[in-house]
Amino acid sequence: MVVVVLEEMRIRSLGVIDDAVVELSPGFTAVTGETGAGKTMVVTSLGLLLGGRADPALVRIGAGKAVVEGRVAVPPGAAAVVRAEEAGAELDDGALLISRTVSAEGRSRAHLGGRSVPVGLLAELADDLVAVHGQTDQQGLLKLSRQRQALDRYAGDAVAVPLAKYTGAYKRLRAVVAELEEITTRARERAQEADLLR
């Protein structure tokens, strides 16, 4: 089972928050507090780190930009690590450093592992990093990919080796199918070209 832990999040100039550091521990499951304590801004910050929409109205009045930074401990070989490394990001002591800046003018920037990346990449990684649930977020359970992940996690080590073999075989199958489609397309194009030359 892959365990990913959001260890720390720093929030600056976002809504009611001037500057705050939120330190989290394994097993953290809920944000609670009194009205006006900043729960919404903490969840909004997490949403920004995970590629959510950036609204310049979130920037604290009088500040030029809002900044959210997060440190996510991820084991080597996890899907998020592989995807991040493909984008040129580097791990820092087994953790991904994620940063999102939103200017008061509406410009947004994202950084992952020290590299500037498209915000869309953060959104791609979101499912592998953190699960944020609101009152209607159970809809995510309707996604087949989420259902498979839940079953695989539940089965644990008993299916890890067969799952890895299946995943490898499936990737090879997709590569062969893609190659076959390319060969078929080229053959069809050659046949059409031969017909034209006759």
PDB file of N, CA and C in Angstrom, residues 31-41:
ATOM      1  N   VAL A  31     -10.633  18.696   8.923  1.00  0.00           N
ATOM      2  CA  VAL A  31     -10.380  20.065   9.359  1.00  0.00           C
ATOM      3  C   VAL A  31     -11.642  20.530  10.066  1.00  0.00           C
ATOM      4  N   THR A  32     -11.501  20.909  11.339  1.00  0.00           N
ATOM      5  CA  THR A  32     -12.651  21.397  12.104  1.00  0.00           C
ATOM      6  C   THR A  32     -12.270  22.701  12.782  1.00  0.00           C
ATOM      7  N   GLY A  33     -13.248  23.439  13.229  1.00  0.00           N
ATOM      8  CA  GLY A  33     -12.970  24.678  13.946  1.00  0.00           C
ATOM      9  C   GLY A  33     -14.183  25.584  13.959  1.00  0.00           C
ATOM     10  N   GLU A  34     -14.051  26.682  14.683  1.00  0.00           N
ATOM     11  CA  GLU A  34     -15.149  27.634  14.812  1.00  0.00           C
ATOM     12  C   GLU A  34     -15.340  28.415  13.522  1.00  0.00           C
ATOM     13  N   THR A  35     -16.499  29.010  13.392  1.00  0.00           N
ATOM     14  CA  THR A  35     -16.802  29.868  12.251  1.00  0.00           C
ATOM     15  C   THR A  35     -15.795  31.011  12.207  1.00  0.00           C
ATOM     16  N   GLY A  36     -15.230  31.252  11.019  1.00  0.00           N
ATOM     17  CA  GLY A  36     -14.272  32.343  10.852  1.00  0.00           C
ATOM     18  C   GLY A  36     -12.845  31.992  11.211  1.00  0.00           C
ATOM     19  N   ALA A  37     -12.587  30.742  11.567  1.00  0.00           N
ATOM     20  CA  ALA A  37     -11.237  30.338  11.978  1.00  0.00           C
ATOM     21  C   ALA A  37     -10.296  30.153  10.789  1.00  0.00           C
ATOM     22  N   GLY A  38     -10.835  30.073   9.571  1.00  0.00           N
ATOM     23  CA  GLY A  38      -9.986  29.923   8.391  1.00  0.00           C
ATOM     24  C   GLY A  38     -10.002  28.536   7.775  1.00  0.00           C
ATOM     25  N   LYS A  39     -10.948  27.692   8.174  1.00  0.00           N
ATOM     26  CA  LYS A  39     -11.028  26.325   7.619  1.00  0.00           C
ATOM     27  C   LYS A  39     -11.157  26.357   6.101  1.00  0.00           C
ATOM     28  N   THR A  40     -12.030  27.223   5.612  1.00  0.00           N
ATOM     29  CA  THR A  40     -12.252  27.310   4.168  1.00  0.00           C
ATOM     30  C   THR A  40     -10.968  27.706   3.454  1.00  0.00           C
ATOM     31  N   MET A  41     -10.195  28.621   4.035  1.00  0.00           N
ATOM     32  CA  MET A  41      -8.948  29.050   3.398  1.00  0.00           C
ATOM     33  C   MET A  41      -7.909  27.927   3.395  1.00  0.00           C
TER      34      MET A  41
END
